[in-house]
Coordinates of C-alpha atoms (C1' of nucleotides) in Angstrom, one line a residue:
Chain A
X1 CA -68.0 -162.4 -210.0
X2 CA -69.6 -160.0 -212.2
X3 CA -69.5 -156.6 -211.8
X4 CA -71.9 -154.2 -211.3
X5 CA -72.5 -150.4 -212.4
X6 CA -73.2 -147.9 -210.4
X7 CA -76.7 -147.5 -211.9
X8 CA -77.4 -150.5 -210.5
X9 CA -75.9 -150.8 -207.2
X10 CA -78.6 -152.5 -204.4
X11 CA -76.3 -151.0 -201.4
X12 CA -77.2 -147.3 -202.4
X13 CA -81.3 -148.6 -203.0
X14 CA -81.4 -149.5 -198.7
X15 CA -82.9 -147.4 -196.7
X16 CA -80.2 -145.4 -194.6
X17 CA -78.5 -144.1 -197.8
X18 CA -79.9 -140.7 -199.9
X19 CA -80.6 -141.8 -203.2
X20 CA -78.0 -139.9 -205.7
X21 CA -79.5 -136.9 -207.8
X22 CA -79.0 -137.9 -211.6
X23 CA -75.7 -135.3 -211.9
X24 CA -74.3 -136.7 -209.2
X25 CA -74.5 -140.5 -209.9
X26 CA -72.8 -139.5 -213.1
X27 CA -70.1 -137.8 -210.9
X28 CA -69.3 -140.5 -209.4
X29 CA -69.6 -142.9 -211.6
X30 CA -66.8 -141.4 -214.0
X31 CA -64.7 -141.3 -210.9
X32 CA -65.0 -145.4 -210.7
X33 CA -62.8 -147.8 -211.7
X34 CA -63.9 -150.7 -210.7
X35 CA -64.4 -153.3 -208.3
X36 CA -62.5 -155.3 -206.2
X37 CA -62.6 -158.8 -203.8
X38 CA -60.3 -159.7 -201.1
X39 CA -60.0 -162.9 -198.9
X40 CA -60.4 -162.0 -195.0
X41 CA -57.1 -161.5 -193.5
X42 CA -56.0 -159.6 -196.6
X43 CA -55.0 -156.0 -196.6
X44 CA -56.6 -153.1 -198.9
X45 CA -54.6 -150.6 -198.0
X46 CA -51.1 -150.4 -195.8
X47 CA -50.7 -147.1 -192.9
X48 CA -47.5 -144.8 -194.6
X49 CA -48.3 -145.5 -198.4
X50 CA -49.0 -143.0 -200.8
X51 CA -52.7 -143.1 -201.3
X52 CA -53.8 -145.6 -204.5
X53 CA -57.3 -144.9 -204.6
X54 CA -60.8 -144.1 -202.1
X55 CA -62.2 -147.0 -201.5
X56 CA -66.2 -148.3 -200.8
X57 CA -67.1 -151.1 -198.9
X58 CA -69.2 -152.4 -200.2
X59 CA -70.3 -156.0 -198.9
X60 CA -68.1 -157.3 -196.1
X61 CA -65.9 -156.1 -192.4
X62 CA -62.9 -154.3 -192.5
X63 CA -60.8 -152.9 -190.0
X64 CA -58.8 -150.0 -189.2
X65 CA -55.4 -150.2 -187.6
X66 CA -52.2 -147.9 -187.1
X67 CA -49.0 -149.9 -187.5
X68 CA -47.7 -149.9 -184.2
X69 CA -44.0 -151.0 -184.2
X70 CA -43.3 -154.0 -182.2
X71 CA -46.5 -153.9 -180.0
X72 CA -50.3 -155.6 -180.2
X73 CA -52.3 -153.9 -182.9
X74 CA -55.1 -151.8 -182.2
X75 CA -57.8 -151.7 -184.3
X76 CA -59.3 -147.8 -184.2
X77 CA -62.1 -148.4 -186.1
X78 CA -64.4 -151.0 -187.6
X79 CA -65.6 -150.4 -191.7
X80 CA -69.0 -151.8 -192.6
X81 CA -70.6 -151.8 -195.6
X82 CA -70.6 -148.3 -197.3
X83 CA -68.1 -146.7 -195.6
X84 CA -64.9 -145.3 -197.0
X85 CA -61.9 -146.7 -197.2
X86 CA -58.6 -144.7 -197.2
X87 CA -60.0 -141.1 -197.2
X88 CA -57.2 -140.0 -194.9
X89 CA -54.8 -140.5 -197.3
X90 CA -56.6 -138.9 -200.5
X91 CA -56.6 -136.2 -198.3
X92 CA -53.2 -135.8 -196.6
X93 CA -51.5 -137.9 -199.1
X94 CA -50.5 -140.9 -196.4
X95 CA -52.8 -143.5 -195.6
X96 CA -52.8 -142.8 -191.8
X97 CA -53.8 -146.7 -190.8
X98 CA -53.7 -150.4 -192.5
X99 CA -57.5 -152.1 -193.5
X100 CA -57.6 -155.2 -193.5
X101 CA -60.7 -157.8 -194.2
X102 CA -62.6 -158.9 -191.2
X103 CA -64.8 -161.2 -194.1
X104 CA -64.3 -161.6 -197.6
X105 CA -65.4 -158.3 -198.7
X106 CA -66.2 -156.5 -201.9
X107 CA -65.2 -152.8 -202.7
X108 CA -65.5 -150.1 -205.2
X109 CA -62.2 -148.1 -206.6
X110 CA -62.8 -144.9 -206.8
X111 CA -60.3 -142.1 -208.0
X112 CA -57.8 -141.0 -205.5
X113 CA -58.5 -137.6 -206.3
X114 CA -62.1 -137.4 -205.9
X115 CA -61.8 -136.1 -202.7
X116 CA -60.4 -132.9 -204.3
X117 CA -62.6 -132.9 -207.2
X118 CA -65.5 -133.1 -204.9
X119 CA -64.2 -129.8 -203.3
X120 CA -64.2 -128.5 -206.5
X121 CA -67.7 -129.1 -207.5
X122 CA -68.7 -128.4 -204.2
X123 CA -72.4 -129.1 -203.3
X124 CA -74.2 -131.7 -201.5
X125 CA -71.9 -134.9 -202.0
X126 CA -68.9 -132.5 -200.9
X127 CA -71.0 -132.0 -197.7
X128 CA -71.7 -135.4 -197.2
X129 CA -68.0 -136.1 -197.4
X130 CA -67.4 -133.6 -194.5
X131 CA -70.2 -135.3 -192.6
X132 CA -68.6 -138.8 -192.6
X133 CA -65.4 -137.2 -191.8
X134 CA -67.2 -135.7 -188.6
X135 CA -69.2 -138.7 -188.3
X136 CA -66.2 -141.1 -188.3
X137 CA -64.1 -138.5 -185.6
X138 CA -66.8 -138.2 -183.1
X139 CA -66.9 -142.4 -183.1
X140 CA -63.8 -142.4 -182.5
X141 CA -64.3 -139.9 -179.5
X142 CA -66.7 -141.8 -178.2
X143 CA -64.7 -145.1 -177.9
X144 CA -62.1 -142.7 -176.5
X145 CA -63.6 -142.0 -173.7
X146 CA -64.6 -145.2 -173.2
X147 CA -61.2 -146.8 -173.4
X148 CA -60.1 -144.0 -170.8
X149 CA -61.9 -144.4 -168.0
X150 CA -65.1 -147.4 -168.7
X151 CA -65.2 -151.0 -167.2
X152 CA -64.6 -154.1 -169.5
X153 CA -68.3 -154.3 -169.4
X154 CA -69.1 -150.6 -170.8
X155 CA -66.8 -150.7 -173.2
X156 CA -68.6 -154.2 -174.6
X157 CA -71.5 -153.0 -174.4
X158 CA -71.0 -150.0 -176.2
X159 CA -69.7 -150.8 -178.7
X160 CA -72.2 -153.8 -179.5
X161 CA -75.0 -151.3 -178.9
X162 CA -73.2 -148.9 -181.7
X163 CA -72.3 -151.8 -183.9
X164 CA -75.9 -153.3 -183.8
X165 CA -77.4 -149.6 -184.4
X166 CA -74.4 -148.8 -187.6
X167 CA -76.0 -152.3 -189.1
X168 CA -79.2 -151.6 -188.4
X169 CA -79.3 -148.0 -189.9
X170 CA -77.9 -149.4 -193.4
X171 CA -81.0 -152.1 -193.5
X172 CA -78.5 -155.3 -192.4
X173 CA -79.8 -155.8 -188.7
X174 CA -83.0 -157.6 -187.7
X175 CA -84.8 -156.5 -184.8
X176 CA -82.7 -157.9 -182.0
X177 CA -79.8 -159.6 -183.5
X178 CA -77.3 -158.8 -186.1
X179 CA -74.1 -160.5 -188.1
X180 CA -71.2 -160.6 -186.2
X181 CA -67.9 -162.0 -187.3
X182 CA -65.6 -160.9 -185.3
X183 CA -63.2 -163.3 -183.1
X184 CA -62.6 -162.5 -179.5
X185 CA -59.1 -162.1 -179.9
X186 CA -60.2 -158.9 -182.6
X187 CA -62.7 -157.6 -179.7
X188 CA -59.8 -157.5 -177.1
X189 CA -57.9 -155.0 -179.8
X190 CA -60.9 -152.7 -180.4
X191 CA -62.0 -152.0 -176.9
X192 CA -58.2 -152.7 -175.8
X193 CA -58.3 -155.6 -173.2
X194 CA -57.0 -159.0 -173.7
X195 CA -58.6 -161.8 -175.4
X196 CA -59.3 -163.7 -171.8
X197 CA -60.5 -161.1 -170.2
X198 CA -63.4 -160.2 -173.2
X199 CA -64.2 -164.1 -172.5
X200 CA -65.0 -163.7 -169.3
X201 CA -66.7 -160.4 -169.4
X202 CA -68.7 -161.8 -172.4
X203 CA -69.8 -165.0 -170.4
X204 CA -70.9 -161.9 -167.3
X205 CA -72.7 -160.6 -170.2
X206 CA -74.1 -163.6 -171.3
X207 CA -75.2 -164.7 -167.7
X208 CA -77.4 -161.8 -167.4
X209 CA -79.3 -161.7 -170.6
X210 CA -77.7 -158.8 -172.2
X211 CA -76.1 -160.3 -175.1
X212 CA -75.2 -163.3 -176.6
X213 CA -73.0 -164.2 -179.9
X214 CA -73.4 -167.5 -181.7
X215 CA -72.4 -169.0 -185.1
X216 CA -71.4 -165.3 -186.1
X217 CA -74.7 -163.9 -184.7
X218 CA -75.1 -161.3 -182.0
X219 CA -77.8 -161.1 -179.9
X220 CA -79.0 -157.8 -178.3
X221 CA -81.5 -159.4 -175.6
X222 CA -81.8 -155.3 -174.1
X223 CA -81.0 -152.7 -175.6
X224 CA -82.3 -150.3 -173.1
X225 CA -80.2 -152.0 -170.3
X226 CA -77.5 -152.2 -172.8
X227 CA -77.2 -148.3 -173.0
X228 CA -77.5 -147.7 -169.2
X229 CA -74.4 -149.8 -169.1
X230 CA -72.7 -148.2 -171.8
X231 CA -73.5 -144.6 -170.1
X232 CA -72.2 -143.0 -173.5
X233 CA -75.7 -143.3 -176.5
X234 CA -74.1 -144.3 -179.8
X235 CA -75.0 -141.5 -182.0
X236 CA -75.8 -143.1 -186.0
X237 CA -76.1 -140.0 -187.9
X238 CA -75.6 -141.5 -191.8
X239 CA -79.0 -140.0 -192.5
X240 CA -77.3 -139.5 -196.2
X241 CA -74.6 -141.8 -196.7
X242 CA -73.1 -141.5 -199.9
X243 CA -70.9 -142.2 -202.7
X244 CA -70.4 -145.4 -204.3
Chain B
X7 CA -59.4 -105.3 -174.8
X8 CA -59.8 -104.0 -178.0
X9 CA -60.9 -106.3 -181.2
X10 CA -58.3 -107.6 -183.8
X11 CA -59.7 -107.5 -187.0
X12 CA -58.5 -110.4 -189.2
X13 CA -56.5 -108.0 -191.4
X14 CA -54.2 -107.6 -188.7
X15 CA -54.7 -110.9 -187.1
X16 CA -51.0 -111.8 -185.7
X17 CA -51.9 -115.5 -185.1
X18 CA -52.3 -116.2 -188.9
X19 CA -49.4 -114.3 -189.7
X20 CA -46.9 -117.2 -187.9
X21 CA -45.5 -119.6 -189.5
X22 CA -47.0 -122.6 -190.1
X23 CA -50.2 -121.2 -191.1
X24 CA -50.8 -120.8 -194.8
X25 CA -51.6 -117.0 -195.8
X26 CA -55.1 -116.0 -196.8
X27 CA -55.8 -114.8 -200.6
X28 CA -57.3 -111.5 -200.4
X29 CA -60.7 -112.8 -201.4
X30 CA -60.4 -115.4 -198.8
X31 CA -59.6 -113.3 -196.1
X32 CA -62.5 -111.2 -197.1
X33 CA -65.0 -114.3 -197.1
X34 CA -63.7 -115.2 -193.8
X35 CA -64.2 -111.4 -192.2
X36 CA -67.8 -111.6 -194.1
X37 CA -68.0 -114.5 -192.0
X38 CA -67.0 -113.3 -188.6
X39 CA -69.0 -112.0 -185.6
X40 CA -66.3 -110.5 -183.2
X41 CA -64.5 -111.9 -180.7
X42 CA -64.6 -113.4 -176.9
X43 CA -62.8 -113.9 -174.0
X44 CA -63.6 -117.0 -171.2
X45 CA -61.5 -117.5 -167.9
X46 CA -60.0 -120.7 -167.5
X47 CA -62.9 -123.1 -166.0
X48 CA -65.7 -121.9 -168.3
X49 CA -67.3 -123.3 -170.9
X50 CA -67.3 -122.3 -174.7
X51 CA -70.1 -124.8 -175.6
X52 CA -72.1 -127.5 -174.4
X53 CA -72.1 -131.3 -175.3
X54 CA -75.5 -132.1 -177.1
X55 CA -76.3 -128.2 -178.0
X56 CA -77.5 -127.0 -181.2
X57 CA -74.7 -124.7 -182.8
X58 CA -74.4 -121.4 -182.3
X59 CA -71.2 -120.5 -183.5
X60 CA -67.9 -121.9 -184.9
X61 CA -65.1 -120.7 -182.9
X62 CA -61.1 -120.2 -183.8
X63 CA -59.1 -120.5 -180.2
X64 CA -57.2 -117.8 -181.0
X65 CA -55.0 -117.5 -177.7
X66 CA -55.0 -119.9 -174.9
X67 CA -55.8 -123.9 -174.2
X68 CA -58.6 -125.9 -173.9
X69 CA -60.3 -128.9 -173.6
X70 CA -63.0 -131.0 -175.7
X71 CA -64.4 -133.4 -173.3
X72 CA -67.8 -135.6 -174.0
X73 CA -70.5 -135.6 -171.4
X74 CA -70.5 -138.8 -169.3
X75 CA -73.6 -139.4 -167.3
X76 CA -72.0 -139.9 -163.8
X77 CA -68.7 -140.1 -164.6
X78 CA -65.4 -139.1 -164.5
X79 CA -64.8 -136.9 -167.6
X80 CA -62.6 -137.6 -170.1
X81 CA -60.5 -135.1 -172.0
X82 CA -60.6 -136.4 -175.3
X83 CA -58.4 -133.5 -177.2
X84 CA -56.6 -130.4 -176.4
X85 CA -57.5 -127.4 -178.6
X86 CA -54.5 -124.6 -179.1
X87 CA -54.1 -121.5 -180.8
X88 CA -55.4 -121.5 -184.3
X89 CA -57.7 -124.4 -183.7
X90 CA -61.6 -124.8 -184.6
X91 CA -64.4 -125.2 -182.0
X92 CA -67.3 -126.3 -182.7
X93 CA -67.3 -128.0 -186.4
X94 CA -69.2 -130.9 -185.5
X95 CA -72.1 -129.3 -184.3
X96 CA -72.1 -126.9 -187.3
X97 CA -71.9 -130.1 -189.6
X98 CA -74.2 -132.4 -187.9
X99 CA -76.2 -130.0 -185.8
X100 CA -75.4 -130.9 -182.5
X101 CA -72.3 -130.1 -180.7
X102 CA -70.8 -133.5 -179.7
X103 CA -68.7 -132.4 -177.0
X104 CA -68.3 -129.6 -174.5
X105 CA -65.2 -127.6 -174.5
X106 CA -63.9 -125.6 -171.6
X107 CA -61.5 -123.5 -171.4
X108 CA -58.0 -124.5 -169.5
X109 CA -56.5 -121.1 -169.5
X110 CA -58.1 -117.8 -169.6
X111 CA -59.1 -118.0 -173.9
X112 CA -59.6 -115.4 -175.9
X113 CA -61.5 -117.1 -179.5
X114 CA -63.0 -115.7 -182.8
X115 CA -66.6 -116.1 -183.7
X116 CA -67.6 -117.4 -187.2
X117 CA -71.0 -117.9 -188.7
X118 CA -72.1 -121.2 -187.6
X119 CA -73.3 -121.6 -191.4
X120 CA -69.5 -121.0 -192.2
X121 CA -69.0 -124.6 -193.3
X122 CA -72.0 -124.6 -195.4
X123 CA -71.0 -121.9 -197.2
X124 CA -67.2 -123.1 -197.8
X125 CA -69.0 -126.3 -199.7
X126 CA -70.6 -124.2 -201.7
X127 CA -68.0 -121.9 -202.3
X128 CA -65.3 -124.8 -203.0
X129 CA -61.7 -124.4 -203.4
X130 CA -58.4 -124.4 -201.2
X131 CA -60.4 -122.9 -198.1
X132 CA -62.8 -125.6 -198.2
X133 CA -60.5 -128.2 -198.4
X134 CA -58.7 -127.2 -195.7
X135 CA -61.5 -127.6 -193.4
X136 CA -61.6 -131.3 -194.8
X137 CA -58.1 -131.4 -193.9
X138 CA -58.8 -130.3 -190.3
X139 CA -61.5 -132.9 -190.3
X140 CA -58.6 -135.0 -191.1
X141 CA -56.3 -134.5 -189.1
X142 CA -58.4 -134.3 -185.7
X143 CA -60.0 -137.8 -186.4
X144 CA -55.8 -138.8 -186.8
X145 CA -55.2 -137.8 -183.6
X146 CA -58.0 -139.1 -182.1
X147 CA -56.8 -142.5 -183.7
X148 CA -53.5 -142.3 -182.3
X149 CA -54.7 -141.6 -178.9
X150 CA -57.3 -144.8 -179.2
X151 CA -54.1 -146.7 -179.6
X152 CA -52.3 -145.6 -176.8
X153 CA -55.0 -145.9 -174.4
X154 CA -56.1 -149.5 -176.2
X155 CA -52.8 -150.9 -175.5
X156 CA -49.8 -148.2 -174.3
X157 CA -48.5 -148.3 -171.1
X158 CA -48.8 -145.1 -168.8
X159 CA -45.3 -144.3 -169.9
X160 CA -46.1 -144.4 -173.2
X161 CA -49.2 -142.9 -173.2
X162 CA -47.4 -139.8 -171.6
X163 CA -44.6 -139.8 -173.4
X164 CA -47.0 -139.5 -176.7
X165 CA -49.0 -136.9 -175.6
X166 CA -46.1 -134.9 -174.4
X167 CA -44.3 -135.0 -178.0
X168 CA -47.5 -134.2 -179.4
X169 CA -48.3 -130.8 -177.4
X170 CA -44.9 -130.0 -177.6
X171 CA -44.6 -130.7 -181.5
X172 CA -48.2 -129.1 -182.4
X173 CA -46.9 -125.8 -180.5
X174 CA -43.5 -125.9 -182.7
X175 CA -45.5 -126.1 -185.9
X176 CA -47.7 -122.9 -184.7
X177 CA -44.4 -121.0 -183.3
X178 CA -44.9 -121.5 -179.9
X179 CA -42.5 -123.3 -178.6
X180 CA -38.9 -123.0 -177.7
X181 CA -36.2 -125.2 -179.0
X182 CA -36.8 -127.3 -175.8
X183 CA -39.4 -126.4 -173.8
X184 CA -42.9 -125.2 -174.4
X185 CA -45.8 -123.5 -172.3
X186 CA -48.0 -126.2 -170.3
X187 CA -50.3 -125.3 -168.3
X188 CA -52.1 -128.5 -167.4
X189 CA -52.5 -129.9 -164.0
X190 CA -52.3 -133.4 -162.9
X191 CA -55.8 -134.2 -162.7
X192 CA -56.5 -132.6 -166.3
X193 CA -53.4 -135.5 -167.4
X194 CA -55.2 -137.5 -165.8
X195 CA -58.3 -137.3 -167.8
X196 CA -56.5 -137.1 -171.2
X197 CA -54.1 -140.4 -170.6
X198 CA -56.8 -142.4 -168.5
X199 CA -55.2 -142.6 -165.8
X200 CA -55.2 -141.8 -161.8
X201 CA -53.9 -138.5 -161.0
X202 CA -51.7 -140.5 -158.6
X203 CA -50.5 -142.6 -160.7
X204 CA -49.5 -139.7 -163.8
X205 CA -47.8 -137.9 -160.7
X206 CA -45.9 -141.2 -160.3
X207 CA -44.7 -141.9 -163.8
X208 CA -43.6 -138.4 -164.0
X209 CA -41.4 -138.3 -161.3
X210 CA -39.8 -141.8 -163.0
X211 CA -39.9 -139.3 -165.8
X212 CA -38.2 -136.5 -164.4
X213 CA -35.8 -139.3 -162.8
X214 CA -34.8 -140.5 -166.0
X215 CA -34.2 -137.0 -167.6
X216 CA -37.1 -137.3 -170.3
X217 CA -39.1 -134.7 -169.7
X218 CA -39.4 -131.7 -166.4
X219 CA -42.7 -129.6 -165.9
X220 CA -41.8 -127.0 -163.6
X221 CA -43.9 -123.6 -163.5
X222 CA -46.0 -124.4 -166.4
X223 CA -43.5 -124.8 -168.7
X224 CA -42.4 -128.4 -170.3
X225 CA -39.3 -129.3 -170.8
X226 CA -37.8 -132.1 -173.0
X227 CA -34.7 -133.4 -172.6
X228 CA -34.7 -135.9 -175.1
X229 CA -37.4 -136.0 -178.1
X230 CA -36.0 -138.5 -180.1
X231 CA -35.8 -140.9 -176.6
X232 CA -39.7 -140.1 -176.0
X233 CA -40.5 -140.5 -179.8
X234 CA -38.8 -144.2 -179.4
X235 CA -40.5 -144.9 -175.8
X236 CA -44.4 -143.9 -177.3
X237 CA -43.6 -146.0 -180.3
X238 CA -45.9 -144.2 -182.4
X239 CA -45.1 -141.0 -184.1
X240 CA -46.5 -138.0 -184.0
X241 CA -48.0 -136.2 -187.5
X242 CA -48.2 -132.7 -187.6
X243 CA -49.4 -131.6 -190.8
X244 CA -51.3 -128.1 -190.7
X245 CA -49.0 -126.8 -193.5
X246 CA -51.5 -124.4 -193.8
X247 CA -53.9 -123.9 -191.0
X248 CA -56.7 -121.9 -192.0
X249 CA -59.6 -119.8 -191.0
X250 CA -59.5 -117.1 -188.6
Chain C
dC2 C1' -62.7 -188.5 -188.5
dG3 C1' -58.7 -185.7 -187.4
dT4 C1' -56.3 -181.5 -187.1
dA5 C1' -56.1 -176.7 -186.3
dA6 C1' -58.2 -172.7 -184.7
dT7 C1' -60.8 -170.7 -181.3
dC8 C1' -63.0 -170.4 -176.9
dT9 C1' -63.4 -171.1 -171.9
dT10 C1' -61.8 -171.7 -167.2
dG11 C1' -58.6 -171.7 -163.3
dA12 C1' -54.6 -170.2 -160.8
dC13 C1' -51.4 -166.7 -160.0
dC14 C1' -49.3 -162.2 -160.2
dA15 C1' -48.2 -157.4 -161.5
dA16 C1' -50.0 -153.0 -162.4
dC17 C1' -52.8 -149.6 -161.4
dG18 C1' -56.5 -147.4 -158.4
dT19 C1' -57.8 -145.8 -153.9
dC20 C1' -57.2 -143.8 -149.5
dA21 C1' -54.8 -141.0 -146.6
dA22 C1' -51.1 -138.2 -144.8
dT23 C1' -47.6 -134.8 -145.8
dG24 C1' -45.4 -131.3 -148.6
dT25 C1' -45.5 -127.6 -151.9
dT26 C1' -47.1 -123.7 -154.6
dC27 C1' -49.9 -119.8 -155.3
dG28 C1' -53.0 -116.2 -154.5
dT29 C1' -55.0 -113.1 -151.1
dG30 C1' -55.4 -109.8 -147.6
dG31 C1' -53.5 -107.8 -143.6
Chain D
dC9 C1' -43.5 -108.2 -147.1
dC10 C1' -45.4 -111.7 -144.5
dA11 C1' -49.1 -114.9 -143.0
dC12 C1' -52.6 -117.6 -144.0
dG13 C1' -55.6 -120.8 -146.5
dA14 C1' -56.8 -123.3 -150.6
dA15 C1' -55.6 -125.8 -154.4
dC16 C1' -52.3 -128.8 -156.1
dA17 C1' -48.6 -132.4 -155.9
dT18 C1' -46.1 -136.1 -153.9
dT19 C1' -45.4 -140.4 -151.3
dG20 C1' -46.6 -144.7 -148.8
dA21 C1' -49.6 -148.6 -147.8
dC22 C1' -52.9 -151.7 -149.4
dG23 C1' -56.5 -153.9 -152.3
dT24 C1' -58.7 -154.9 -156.8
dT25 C1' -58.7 -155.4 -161.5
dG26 C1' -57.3 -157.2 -165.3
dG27 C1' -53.0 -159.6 -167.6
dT28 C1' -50.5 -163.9 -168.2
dC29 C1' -49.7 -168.8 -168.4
dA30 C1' -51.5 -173.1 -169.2
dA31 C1' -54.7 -176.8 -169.5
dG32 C1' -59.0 -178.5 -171.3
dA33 C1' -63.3 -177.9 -174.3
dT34 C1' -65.5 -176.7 -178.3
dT35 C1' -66.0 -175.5 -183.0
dA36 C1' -64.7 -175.2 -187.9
dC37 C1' -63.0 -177.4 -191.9
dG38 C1' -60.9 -180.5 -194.9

DNA sequence: CGTAATCTTGACCAACGTCAATGTTCGTGG
DNA sequence: CCACGAACATTGACGTTGGTCAAGATTACG
């Protein structure tokens, strides 16, 4: 596993992400140290710990989840490649959820105070850093309302359709199908029903030529149909992603 | 009603928010466009609008609530006093959800370019609008998890330590009780649930001595005995709300 | 080829939603 | 101050949805 510089990163090249001015890919690059690897199951980071570092993702599915004590984990959020890890904590000094690999995945450790230094500099990266904050709050109100009052079927079906579109917009989706890794027992937890129940909904699903998942691989047969299902549009802003 | 200027803004003054430097409190006046008053009902902006304003809720509740094509609305957070309205759209461009007022409101209005200008400006005021960021998507996480897998007792038990604790921390609440002016129905749509059945597990509630709402006022009898029935805890950081 | 993990399917049951009737609170105008 | 109506809250009866349990089927992996 060799490492790779900044300078040289292929994530940040794909289309989706703004390329780094010159200034600012020396910014962060002196805010780096390192890489890192870890085996799916493992965790990066642990809800209630004093923040280590901000983290990339840079190849690989994570997941978010508050520790919940003594009940079924939820997982809030799913991290794909590029997001940040562990921003919640840089910036109110507690990681507010665990991450744990989906896949094998490969991160970038960046300096736990680079939220604070970016404030400092101010400037476009600092705005980019509110924008994923916004970006990552409004997903969550989206699957909100979903989890309050949609059908098993809705909630699927959104969140395929904004999984599919979040891959797509980073370059890592073909036209109508996309990697998908995740178990059925993991889908139950994210759009909180139980594992049996996302079987039989995804076999409904599958029965009508909306989607289908196989060897890792889901399947968007419509994805017009998809979002009159969902009601609630996925909205993939990440015209700018940033920060490696 | 005569205008408060935020020189002699009384909200600001209370505990739990952090005072404003001189020069901050001058950039924030530079910033501000008056003030407004809605009767409960109304709406302070519109899901998918471009920005015209931020907002401060300065006195009063509200609700942020996502627009859902034929169907029933979901209330996806409760704004109080000292709260920002409207960040999203003035970070993204679009307002992502419509907020309406719950109680007769009475709000600030700041340059929707406000943001913008805090990035470039930098420093403490800047990174307390990251914090905000912050701490809204945290509660929006917390609230994923209750409705992913929290029972209807636990899902009202949460939100009611939450209200109750984010009013302490802004010095409005009593030792015991605090103001709550929401009905069933607007429960309802916050805990996705059937008014019925929120009017149900309240009087269990009630019958249990946990909490009484009676006149618009909330009373809890035991916090720490909610805090162990919603399992999850709730954060309250604002040490140092910010911008009026 | 064999074992473990994951997925599917069926049967059953409890929790929650819906409908509807009754009771209560609140605001308004006489 | 009282009377009225409208909005809101409660309670009961009943049906549906989705959870649980358990038994096979399929897949993944050594």
């Amino acid at each position: 596993m060799n490492e790779t510089s900044c300078e040289n990163c292929t994530l940040c090249r794909k289309e989706g992400f703004r390329p780094l001015r010159a200034d600012e890919l020396k910014f962060v690059a002196g805010n780096r140290h390192g890489q890192g690897e870890l085996a799916a199951g493992r965790y990066l980071i642990r809800a209630g710990e004093p923040p280590k570092a901000l983290y990339t993702l840079y190849e690989g599915w994570a997941a978010a989840c508050p520790d919940v004590p003594g009940g079924e984990t939820q997982i809030t959020e799913i991290l794909l490649p590029g997001d940040l890890v562990g921003t919640q904590g840089c910036i109110t000094g507690r990681y507010s959820h665990s991450v744990v690999a989906l896949t094998r995945i490969r991160y970038c450790i960046l300096d736990r105070l680079l939220p604070e230094k970016l404030v400092q500099r101010g400037g476009p990266l600092c705005f980019a850093l509110l924008r994923n904050f916004a970006e990552e709050r409004s997903r969550r109100e989206r699957m909100l309302t979903l989890l309050g009052n949609g059908s098993p079927l809705q909630r699927l079906a959104y969140f395929f359709l904004e999984t599919f579109m979040r891959l797509r917009a980073i370059g890592l989706a073909a036209e109508t199908m996309c990697p998908f890794p995740l178990r059925r027992s993991q889908l139950a937890q994210i759009v909180g029903l139980s594992e049996v129940h996302v079987s039989r909904t995804l076999a409904a699903m599958r029965k009508d030529g909306l989607i289908d998942i196989a060897n890792n691989i889901l399947f968007i047969d419509g994805e017009g149909k998809l979002a009159d299902i969902a009601r609630l549009r996925p909205m993939v802003y990440s015209q700018g992603k940033l920060i490696l």
